[in-house]
Short mmCIF file of C-alpha atoms (C1' of nucleotides) in Angstrom, two decimals:
data_model
loop_
_atom_site.label_atom_id
_atom_site.label_comp_id
_atom_site.label_asym_id
_atom_site.label_seq_id
_atom_site.Cartn_x
_atom_site.Cartn_y
_atom_site.Cartn_z
CA MET A 1 127.44 177.42 91.06
CA SER A 2 125.38 179.64 88.87
CA MET A 3 126.66 180.89 85.57
CA ARG A 4 125.11 184.22 86.33
CA ALA A 5 127.67 186.90 87.26
CA ARG A 6 127.21 188.35 90.70
CA ARG A 7 127.80 192.08 90.79
CA PRO A 8 127.20 194.47 93.64
CA ALA A 9 123.88 196.29 93.47
CA ARG A 10 124.14 199.62 91.75
CA ARG A 11 121.00 201.35 92.90
CA SER A 12 118.12 200.62 95.19
CA ALA A 13 115.21 201.70 93.00
CA PRO A 14 113.80 199.00 90.70
CA PRO A 15 115.90 198.75 87.54
CA PRO A 16 114.62 199.32 83.99
CA ALA A 17 113.49 195.70 84.19
CA VAL A 18 115.86 194.61 81.49
CA ARG A 19 119.02 193.79 83.39
CA ARG A 20 119.08 190.35 84.88
CA GLU A 21 122.48 190.18 86.44
CA ARG A 22 121.05 191.03 89.83
CA TYR A 23 119.75 188.77 92.51
CA HIS A 24 116.40 190.50 92.66
CA HIS A 25 114.59 190.71 89.41
CA GLY A 26 112.71 193.95 89.81
CA ASP A 27 109.44 192.86 88.28
CA LEU A 28 109.48 189.13 88.06
CA ARG A 29 105.72 188.87 88.08
CA ARG A 30 105.51 190.86 84.90
CA ALA A 31 108.41 188.95 83.38
CA LEU A 32 106.78 185.61 84.16
CA LEU A 33 103.53 186.76 82.66
CA ASP A 34 105.31 187.88 79.50
CA ALA A 35 107.15 184.59 79.35
CA ALA A 36 103.87 182.73 79.78
CA LEU A 37 102.25 184.71 76.99
CA ARG A 38 105.18 184.02 74.73
CA LEU A 39 104.98 180.33 75.52
CA VAL A 40 101.28 180.14 74.87
CA GLU A 41 101.50 182.01 71.60
CA SER A 42 104.46 180.16 70.21
CA GLU A 43 104.13 176.65 71.62
CA GLY A 44 100.49 176.34 72.53
CA ALA A 45 98.63 176.07 75.80
CA PRO A 46 100.10 172.74 76.94
CA ALA A 47 103.58 174.30 76.82
CA LEU A 48 102.57 176.75 79.49
CA THR A 49 104.17 175.30 82.61
CA LEU A 50 105.51 177.08 85.64
CA ARG A 51 108.91 175.65 84.99
CA ALA A 52 109.01 176.78 81.39
CA ALA A 53 107.93 180.28 82.35
CA ALA A 54 110.66 180.43 84.98
CA ARG A 55 113.20 179.16 82.49
CA LEU A 56 112.21 181.76 79.95
CA ALA A 57 112.35 184.50 82.54
CA GLY A 58 115.78 183.31 83.54
CA VAL A 59 115.05 182.45 87.16
CA SER A 60 115.00 179.25 89.16
CA GLN A 61 111.99 177.00 88.94
CA ALA A 62 110.92 177.79 92.48
CA ALA A 63 110.93 181.54 91.94
CA PRO A 64 107.43 181.82 90.42
CA TYR A 65 105.92 180.72 93.72
CA ARG A 66 106.78 184.13 95.17
CA HIS A 67 104.31 185.64 92.69
CA PHE A 68 101.75 182.99 91.83
CA ALA A 69 100.19 180.64 94.35
CA ASP A 70 100.13 177.79 91.87
CA LYS A 71 99.86 176.99 88.22
CA GLN A 72 96.19 177.91 87.97
CA ALA A 73 96.98 181.39 89.22
CA LEU A 74 99.43 181.92 86.38
CA LEU A 75 96.93 180.54 83.91
CA ALA A 76 94.25 182.88 85.22
CA ALA A 77 96.59 185.84 84.88
CA VAL A 78 97.29 184.87 81.29
CA ALA A 79 93.58 184.64 80.55
CA GLU A 80 93.02 187.99 82.19
CA GLU A 81 95.59 189.62 79.92
CA GLY A 82 93.85 187.93 77.02
CA PHE A 83 90.49 189.45 77.82
CA ARG A 84 92.03 192.86 78.21
CA ALA A 85 93.75 192.57 74.84
CA MET A 86 90.61 191.27 73.19
CA THR A 87 88.42 194.02 74.57
CA ALA A 88 90.94 196.61 73.43
CA ALA A 89 91.03 195.06 69.95
CA MET A 90 87.25 195.13 69.71
CA ARG A 91 87.12 198.74 70.79
CA ARG A 92 89.70 199.63 68.17
CA ALA A 93 87.68 197.83 65.51
CA MET A 94 84.46 199.57 66.54
CA HIS A 95 85.93 203.02 66.71
CA PRO A 96 85.59 204.07 63.03
CA HIS A 97 81.88 203.29 63.12
CA GLU A 98 80.88 205.38 66.09
CA ASP A 99 77.72 206.66 64.43
CA GLU A 100 76.53 203.52 62.73
CA PRO A 101 75.33 201.08 65.39
CA LEU A 102 74.94 198.13 63.07
CA LEU A 103 78.37 198.48 61.48
CA LYS A 104 79.78 199.02 64.92
CA PHE A 105 78.17 195.85 66.15
CA ARG A 106 79.52 193.94 63.21
CA ALA A 107 83.01 195.36 63.73
CA LEU A 108 82.85 194.10 67.28
CA GLY A 109 82.11 190.61 66.08
CA LEU A 110 84.81 190.72 63.45
CA GLY A 111 87.21 191.97 66.09
CA TYR A 112 86.37 188.99 68.27
CA VAL A 113 86.99 186.51 65.47
CA GLU A 114 90.13 188.30 64.37
CA PHE A 115 91.53 188.19 67.90
CA ALA A 116 90.91 184.47 68.07
CA ARG A 117 92.49 183.91 64.69
CA SER A 118 95.64 185.76 65.58
CA HIS A 119 95.96 184.39 69.12
CA PRO A 120 94.56 180.87 68.91
CA ALA A 121 96.26 179.36 71.93
CA HIS A 122 95.55 182.40 74.03
CA PHE A 123 91.92 182.20 73.01
CA ARG A 124 91.82 178.58 74.13
CA VAL A 125 93.22 179.42 77.52
CA MET A 126 90.68 182.21 77.98
CA PHE A 127 87.73 179.95 77.28
CA GLY A 128 89.11 176.60 78.28
CA PRO A 129 87.71 174.26 80.87
CA GLU A 130 90.61 174.77 83.29
CA LEU A 131 89.28 178.21 84.12
CA ALA A 132 85.59 177.37 83.94
CA ASP A 133 85.20 178.25 87.59
CA ARG A 134 85.96 181.94 87.86
CA SER A 135 84.78 182.34 91.42
CA THR A 136 88.37 181.96 92.57
CA HIS A 137 89.60 184.48 90.03
CA PRO A 138 87.55 187.63 90.51
CA ALA A 139 89.82 189.79 88.37
CA LEU A 140 89.38 187.37 85.50
CA ALA A 141 85.62 187.31 86.00
CA GLU A 142 85.59 191.08 85.86
CA VAL A 143 87.49 191.50 82.58
CA ALA A 144 85.39 188.76 80.99
CA ALA A 145 82.23 190.48 82.16
CA GLU A 146 83.44 193.76 80.73
CA ALA A 147 83.82 192.19 77.30
CA PHE A 148 80.27 190.89 77.51
CA ARG A 149 78.97 194.29 78.59
CA LEU A 150 80.53 195.81 75.50
CA LEU A 151 78.49 193.43 73.38
CA VAL A 152 75.24 194.01 75.24
CA ALA A 153 75.69 197.77 74.96
CA SER A 154 76.31 197.50 71.26
CA ILE A 155 73.13 195.52 70.79
CA ALA A 156 71.15 197.97 72.88
CA ASP A 157 72.47 200.73 70.63
CA CYS A 158 71.19 198.89 67.59
CA GLN A 159 67.81 198.47 69.21
CA ARG A 160 67.57 202.16 70.08
CA ALA A 161 68.39 203.04 66.50
CA GLY A 162 65.69 200.64 65.30
CA PHE A 163 68.21 198.34 63.62
CA ALA A 164 67.63 195.33 65.83
CA ARG A 165 64.47 193.71 66.94
CA GLU A 166 62.96 194.14 70.38
CA GLY A 167 63.73 191.97 73.33
CA ASP A 168 66.17 191.66 76.20
CA PRO A 169 69.51 192.76 74.77
CA GLU A 170 71.27 190.18 76.94
CA ASP A 171 69.25 187.52 75.25
CA LEU A 172 70.22 188.66 71.77
CA ALA A 173 73.76 189.11 73.03
CA VAL A 174 74.01 185.45 73.98
CA THR A 175 72.99 184.50 70.47
CA ALA A 176 75.44 186.90 68.89
CA TRP A 177 78.19 185.82 71.24
CA SER A 178 77.50 182.18 70.47
CA THR A 179 77.83 182.84 66.78
CA VAL A 180 81.11 184.71 66.86
CA HIS A 181 82.50 182.46 69.55
CA GLY A 182 81.52 179.35 67.65
CA LEU A 183 83.04 180.59 64.44
CA SER A 184 86.20 181.49 66.30
CA ALA A 185 86.39 178.11 68.00
CA LEU A 186 85.80 176.24 64.76
CA ILE A 187 88.47 178.23 62.95
CA VAL A 188 90.97 178.02 65.78
CA ASN A 189 90.61 174.28 66.06
CA GLY A 190 90.86 173.71 62.35
CA GLN A 191 87.31 172.49 61.81
CA LEU A 192 86.67 174.65 58.78
CA GLY A 193 89.73 173.58 56.88
CA ALA A 194 88.57 172.51 53.47
CA ARG A 195 85.23 174.29 53.63
CA GLY A 196 84.42 176.34 50.58
CA ALA A 197 85.10 179.93 51.48
CA PRO A 198 88.59 180.95 52.50
CA ILE A 199 88.86 181.58 56.20
CA ASP A 200 89.29 185.29 55.62
CA GLU A 201 85.82 185.59 54.22
CA LEU A 202 84.08 183.43 56.75
CA GLY A 203 84.05 186.13 59.38
CA GLU A 204 82.53 188.53 56.89
CA ARG A 205 79.89 186.11 55.73
CA VAL A 206 78.91 184.84 59.12
CA THR A 207 78.67 188.24 60.72
CA GLN A 208 76.72 189.38 57.70
CA ASN A 209 74.25 186.57 58.28
CA LEU A 210 74.13 187.30 61.98
CA PHE A 211 73.59 190.95 61.27
CA LEU A 212 70.73 190.17 58.92
CA GLY A 213 69.35 187.77 61.44
CA LEU A 214 69.16 190.20 64.28
CA GLY A 215 67.42 192.87 62.27
CA PRO A 216 63.84 193.89 63.05
CA ARG A 217 61.16 191.51 61.86
CA THR A 218 58.75 192.76 59.33
CA ALA A 219 56.49 189.72 59.53
CA MET B 1 103.83 136.17 88.22
CA SER B 2 100.44 137.43 87.31
CA MET B 3 97.55 137.22 89.74
CA ARG B 4 95.34 136.29 86.88
CA ALA B 5 94.38 132.59 86.86
CA ARG B 6 95.61 130.67 83.87
CA ARG B 7 93.09 128.19 82.62
CA PRO B 8 93.19 126.10 79.48
CA ALA B 9 91.27 127.59 76.60
CA ARG B 10 87.76 126.33 76.39
CA ARG B 11 86.88 127.19 72.85
CA SER B 12 88.57 128.69 69.87
CA ALA B 13 85.90 131.14 68.71
CA PRO B 14 86.05 134.59 70.34
CA PRO B 15 84.33 134.54 73.73
CA PRO B 16 81.27 136.62 74.69
CA ALA B 17 83.81 139.37 75.42
CA VAL B 18 83.02 139.39 79.10
CA ARG B 19 85.41 136.79 80.52
CA ARG B 20 88.82 138.10 81.23
CA GLU B 21 90.57 135.13 82.77
CA ARG B 22 92.05 134.25 79.42
CA TYR B 23 95.28 135.31 77.94
CA HIS B 24 93.68 136.68 74.84
CA HIS B 25 91.04 139.24 75.39
CA GLY B 26 88.78 138.61 72.46
CA ASP B 27 88.00 142.19 71.60
CA LEU B 28 90.52 144.34 73.35
CA ARG B 29 90.20 147.15 70.86
CA ARG B 30 86.55 147.56 71.71
CA ALA B 31 87.26 147.22 75.42
CA LEU B 32 89.93 149.90 75.28
CA LEU B 33 87.64 152.20 73.41
CA ASP B 34 84.90 151.69 75.99
CA ALA B 35 87.38 152.29 78.78
CA ALA B 36 88.55 155.47 77.06
CA LEU B 37 84.99 156.71 76.70
CA ARG B 38 84.31 155.99 80.35
CA LEU B 39 87.45 157.85 81.35
CA VAL B 40 86.63 160.86 79.24
CA GLU B 41 83.08 161.08 80.47
CA SER B 42 83.84 160.63 84.14
CA GLU B 43 87.26 162.21 84.61
CA GLY B 44 87.59 164.56 81.68
CA ALA B 45 89.79 164.62 78.63
CA PRO B 46 93.15 164.93 80.41
CA ALA B 47 92.44 161.66 82.22
CA LEU B 48 92.41 159.85 78.93
CA THR B 49 95.81 158.18 78.82
CA LEU B 50 96.82 154.93 77.22
CA ARG B 51 97.87 153.59 80.57
CA ALA B 52 94.59 154.44 82.25
CA ALA B 53 92.61 152.84 79.44
CA ALA B 54 94.71 149.69 79.72
CA ARG B 55 94.24 149.65 83.48
CA LEU B 56 90.49 150.00 83.14
CA ALA B 57 90.36 147.26 80.55
CA GLY B 58 92.38 145.03 82.83
CA VAL B 59 95.39 144.51 80.60
CA SER B 60 99.03 145.47 80.78
CA GLN B 61 100.06 148.96 79.80
CA ALA B 62 101.80 147.76 76.69
CA ALA B 63 98.78 145.88 75.39
CA PRO B 64 97.07 148.86 73.74
CA TYR B 65 99.90 149.13 71.26
CA ARG B 66 98.60 146.02 69.54
CA HIS B 67 95.46 147.98 68.63
CA PHE B 68 96.39 151.64 68.50
CA ALA B 69 99.57 152.97 66.98
CA ASP B 70 99.88 155.68 69.59
CA LYS B 71 97.89 157.88 71.89
CA GLN B 72 96.56 160.08 69.10
CA ALA B 73 95.07 157.05 67.40
CA LEU B 74 93.06 156.23 70.51
CA LEU B 75 92.01 159.84 70.82
CA ALA B 76 90.88 159.87 67.21
CA ALA B 77 88.87 156.71 67.74
CA VAL B 78 87.16 158.30 70.72
CA ALA B 79 86.31 161.38 68.69
CA GLU B 80 84.99 159.20 65.89
CA GLU B 81 82.62 157.46 68.29
CA GLY B 82 81.57 160.87 69.48
CA PHE B 83 80.59 162.07 66.04
CA ARG B 84 78.65 158.91 65.41
CA ALA B 85 76.75 159.29 68.68
CA MET B 86 76.12 162.96 68.03
CA THR B 87 74.81 162.39 64.54
CA ALA B 88 72.53 159.65 65.84
CA ALA B 89 71.24 161.95 68.58
CA MET B 90 70.50 164.68 66.08
CA ARG B 91 68.68 162.31 63.79
CA ARG B 92 66.58 161.09 66.70
CA ALA B 93 65.74 164.66 67.66
CA MET B 94 64.77 165.53 64.09
CA HIS B 95 62.66 162.49 63.51
CA PRO B 96 59.33 163.71 64.94
CA HIS B 97 59.41 166.74 62.66
CA GLU B 98 59.85 165.01 59.36
CA ASP B 99 57.36 167.23 57.58
CA GLU B 100 58.24 170.57 59.10
CA PRO B 101 61.64 171.65 57.78
CA LEU B 102 62.05 174.58 60.11
CA LEU B 103 61.20 172.62 63.26
CA LYS B 104 63.40 169.85 62.01
CA PHE B 105 66.25 172.25 61.57
CA ARG B 106 65.77 173.62 65.01
CA ALA B 107 65.63 170.13 66.51
CA LEU B 108 68.95 169.42 64.87
CA GLY B 109 70.47 172.43 66.58
CA LEU B 110 68.96 171.56 69.93
CA GLY B 111 70.24 168.03 69.52
CA TYR B 112 73.72 169.36 68.96
CA VAL B 113 73.63 171.51 72.07
CA GLU B 114 72.06 168.75 74.10
CA PHE B 115 74.75 166.31 73.08
CA ALA B 116 77.45 168.75 74.15
CA ARG B 117 75.72 169.38 77.45
CA SER B 118 75.46 165.74 78.32
CA HIS B 119 78.93 164.75 77.06
CA PRO B 120 81.06 167.79 77.73
CA ALA B 121 84.47 166.13 77.80
CA HIS B 122 83.66 164.02 74.79
CA PHE B 123 82.59 167.16 72.95
CA ARG B 124 85.94 168.78 73.81
CA VAL B 125 87.88 165.83 72.43
CA MET B 126 85.87 165.89 69.22
CA PHE B 127 86.58 169.55 68.56
CA GLY B 128 89.82 170.01 70.40
CA PRO B 129 93.09 171.20 68.93
CA GLU B 130 94.79 167.79 69.30
CA LEU B 131 92.74 166.47 66.42
CA ALA B 132 92.69 169.64 64.35
CA ASP B 133 94.54 167.87 61.57
CA ARG B 134 92.23 165.15 60.34
CA SER B 135 94.24 164.24 57.29
CA THR B 136 95.82 161.39 59.25
CA HIS B 137 92.43 160.20 60.50
CA PRO B 138 90.25 159.70 57.44
CA ALA B 139 87.54 157.81 59.33
CA LEU B 140 87.22 160.70 61.73
CA ALA B 141 87.09 163.18 58.87
CA GLU B 142 84.31 161.16 57.31
CA VAL B 143 82.00 161.00 60.33
CA ALA B 144 82.55 164.70 60.98
CA ALA B 145 81.72 165.47 57.38
CA GLU B 146 78.58 163.41 57.64
CA ALA B 147 77.35 165.49 60.55
CA PHE B 148 77.95 168.63 58.55
CA ARG B 149 76.10 167.20 55.56
CA LEU B 150 73.10 166.57 57.76
CA LEU B 151 73.04 170.25 58.62
CA VAL B 152 73.45 171.43 55.04
CA ALA B 153 70.67 169.13 53.89
CA SER B 154 68.37 170.45 56.59
CA ILE B 155 69.00 174.00 55.51
CA ALA B 156 68.46 173.13 51.87
CA ASP B 157 65.11 171.61 52.91
CA CYS B 158 64.14 174.86 54.56
CA GLN B 159 65.08 176.78 51.46
CA ARG B 160 63.05 174.50 49.21
CA ALA B 161 60.06 174.98 51.48
CA GLY B 162 60.54 178.74 51.35
CA PHE B 163 61.37 178.96 55.05
CA ALA B 164 64.94 180.11 54.67
CA ARG B 165 66.41 182.79 52.53
CA GLU B 166 68.28 182.14 49.33
CA GLY B 167 71.97 181.54 49.04
CA ASP B 168 74.51 178.77 49.22
CA PRO B 169 73.22 176.38 51.88
CA GLU B 170 76.79 175.65 52.96
CA ASP B 171 77.22 179.30 53.68
CA LEU B 172 74.15 179.48 55.89
CA ALA B 173 75.19 176.18 57.42
CA VAL B 174 78.48 177.62 58.61
CA THR B 175 76.57 180.39 60.35
CA ALA B 176 74.12 178.00 61.94
CA TRP B 177 76.88 175.63 62.93
CA SER B 178 78.85 178.49 64.46
CA THR B 179 75.89 179.48 66.54
CA VAL B 180 75.06 176.09 67.98
CA HIS B 181 78.71 175.19 68.35
CA GLY B 182 79.46 178.45 70.11
CA LEU B 183 76.58 178.05 72.48
CA SER B 184 77.67 174.51 73.21
CA ALA B 185 81.26 175.53 73.81
CA LEU B 186 80.26 178.39 76.08
CA ILE B 187 77.97 176.16 78.12
CA VAL B 188 80.41 173.29 78.31
CA ASN B 189 83.21 175.53 79.50
CA GLY B 190 81.08 177.28 82.07
CA GLN B 191 81.08 180.70 80.44
CA LEU B 192 77.37 181.25 80.83
CA GLY B 193 77.25 180.52 84.52
CA ALA B 194 75.50 183.43 86.16
CA ARG B 195 73.89 184.70 82.98
CA GLY B 196 70.18 185.45 83.32
CA ALA B 197 68.36 182.56 81.73
CA PRO B 198 68.81 179.08 83.11
CA ILE B 199 70.97 176.93 80.88
CA ASP B 200 67.98 174.82 79.93
CA GLU B 201 66.33 177.70 78.20
CA LEU B 202 69.40 179.04 76.46
CA GLY B 203 69.28 176.44 73.75
CA GLU B 204 65.65 177.24 73.11
CA ARG B 205 66.22 180.95 72.98
CA VAL B 206 69.32 180.90 70.89
CA THR B 207 67.96 178.47 68.34
CA GLN B 208 64.80 180.51 68.24
CA ASN B 209 66.86 183.59 67.40
CA LEU B 210 68.87 181.67 64.86
CA PHE B 211 65.73 180.33 63.34
CA LEU B 212 64.24 183.79 63.04
CA GLY B 213 67.53 185.02 61.66
CA LEU B 214 67.74 182.56 58.83
CA GLY B 215 64.21 183.16 57.66
CA PRO B 216 63.54 184.80 54.28
CA ARG B 217 64.05 188.56 54.21
CA THR B 218 61.05 190.65 53.46
CA ALA B 219 63.02 193.88 53.13
"C1'" DT C 1 125.19 209.82 107.82
"C1'" DG C 2 125.87 205.08 109.59
"C1'" DT C 3 124.50 200.66 111.12
"C1'" DA C 4 121.55 196.64 112.91
"C1'" DC C 5 118.14 194.02 111.49
"C1'" DA C 6 113.57 192.37 109.79
"C1'" DT C 7 111.75 191.25 105.53
"C1'" DC C 8 111.31 188.86 101.60
"C1'" DA C 9 112.62 187.60 96.66
"C1'" DG C 10 115.41 184.73 95.06
"C1'" DT C 11 118.27 179.71 94.90
"C1'" DG C 12 119.22 174.82 94.24
"C1'" DA C 13 118.23 170.39 95.39
"C1'" DA C 14 114.98 167.11 96.05
"C1'" DC C 15 110.30 164.63 96.42
"C1'" DG C 16 107.04 161.70 94.10
"C1'" DC C 17 104.31 161.20 90.22
"C1'" DG C 18 102.39 159.44 85.89
"C1'" DC C 19 103.15 159.51 81.38
"C1'" DG C 20 104.33 157.49 76.34
"C1'" DT C 21 106.88 154.20 74.43
"C1'" DT C 22 110.14 150.16 73.59
"C1'" DC C 23 111.88 145.65 74.37
"C1'" DA C 24 112.56 140.77 74.64
"C1'" DC C 25 109.50 137.55 76.10
"C1'" DT C 26 105.57 133.95 76.29
"C1'" DG C 27 101.08 131.98 75.89
"C1'" DA C 28 97.25 130.93 72.82
"C1'" DT C 29 95.36 130.38 68.31
"C1'" DG C 30 94.41 128.32 64.16
"C1'" DT C 31 96.19 126.57 59.81
"C1'" DA C 32 98.90 123.41 56.68
"C1'" DC C 33 99.85 119.06 56.24
"C1'" DT D 1 91.80 113.19 63.45
"C1'" DG D 2 96.48 114.59 65.04
"C1'" DT D 3 100.46 117.40 65.16
"C1'" DA D 4 104.17 120.97 63.90
"C1'" DC D 5 104.56 125.48 63.52
"C1'" DA D 6 103.91 130.41 62.11
"C1'" DT D 7 101.48 134.12 63.82
"C1'" DC D 8 100.35 137.41 66.86
"C1'" DA D 9 98.01 139.30 71.16
"C1'" DG D 10 99.30 139.62 75.29
"C1'" DT D 11 103.12 140.42 79.53
"C1'" DG D 12 106.29 142.75 82.68
"C1'" DA D 13 110.07 145.45 83.23
"C1'" DA D 14 112.39 149.30 82.06
"C1'" DC D 15 113.78 153.83 79.66
"C1'" DG D 16 113.77 158.80 80.05
"C1'" DC D 17 111.06 162.68 80.61
"C1'" DG D 18 109.06 166.89 82.53
"C1'" DC D 19 105.98 168.25 85.67
"C1'" DG D 20 104.12 170.73 90.28
"C1'" DT D 21 105.50 171.56 94.53
"C1'" DT D 22 108.24 171.87 99.01
"C1'" DC D 23 112.23 172.82 101.69
"C1'" DA D 24 115.97 174.98 104.11
"C1'" DC D 25 118.85 178.30 102.55
"C1'" DT D 26 120.99 182.98 101.24
"C1'" DG D 27 121.51 187.42 99.18
"C1'" DA D 28 119.63 192.07 98.74
"C1'" DT D 29 116.66 195.68 100.25
"C1'" DG D 30 115.20 199.33 102.83
"C1'" DT D 31 113.73 201.02 107.32
"C1'" DA D 32 114.16 202.23 112.35
"C1'" DC D 33 117.08 204.17 115.10
#
DNA sequence: TGTACATCAGTGAACGCGCGTTCACTGATGTAC
DNA sequence: TGTACATCAGTGAACGCGCGTTCACTGATGTAC
């Protein structure tokens, strides 16, 4: 017997999604996703299991299968949320620099690193090997592509303003992405521990170098 | 009863490490490490378990505990081997360019990326979150530090030759490291799949950009 | 407005699995005498 | 050279665990009439 009280339904429209004394959840998919995010953030990626998410959402361990085909599907949904949050964070960071393409570009990079720093496990899920094949997760592929487009556009802006050297912006974008992604990965996995500069400054310094590096060549 | 034949010992010195019809292995530590490397390379990091390594080495599942305190210790040993191999690969790549600091530097970067490309799972173990805390694995910390020193020295060479701009070489090294590490991570985790340039060329292009970027500023 | 019923989101129990680790043990080694 | 014995690298069985997934089921919903 369950410890959950069984009360008669009170209305037929979905509830405010807070009550959980009912047989039907209302929005279990959303609740599972939130639980999964909480798990990833607080316990790390390996703690993200279907069973743990169900537990945290207060439903039976078989319930998630009504909303996610399998574990990968939940993982992909978590990554998708991650890309959305990251893109939003980068946009927020860029916003104050609307008229200065180079500062805007740098803010984007700092936003990327800052997102990784504050959501390390989430970052790992987003870029981890489990989801390397995105062909089965088109929604994930799309949000990831959108983040990349933001970067390419920012570089193209710099080029138009004469602040970045010529060339295929996608090409420069891969370099810039590599730099901020690498810094993020190194920080997140503790590889820069005892290195001279405090972590806070690394983002500044590295993006500063990157920013110098992408400038137009005078030679 | 074991299916292994029991024969009387034939000599007391350690055997050529190939025979395995004896009760004592001879160099089980080495054999377990080799098994672990094989597992990581062929099945990926999650396949690396103490039991699987024991199986592959042909010993009981409890045997590894005579040589590794726990699973982390085996993992750390695998990562250590990885750093050694990577450093060796980079040195090999740099060798032909002994007198051209900038080419040498670039070869180092390409060597890094190439190592990651050809040993993706090993690369993940080396930089993964499981081993983020190296304080308990001093040997691992040392080989990792050596790789970083190689990079710093290469940058200092470039500066001395006037091919790289001024500044703390460690600072520039973190930028360069971020770039090659990021590119490696993105490639290894399949994030650059459909992107324009074939993977082969990405290393060339990105290191070329990096290389331009670190050059002395004329402005 | 009232009711039969199809739909489907949940339940709870079970499956088989492989893992890390511990334990008391035994076989082989090599050293002290 | 021969032997007793301490050492220790292996064995094999077992522990408890949590996982993904499946199954037959039941309770609630909301629609057709």
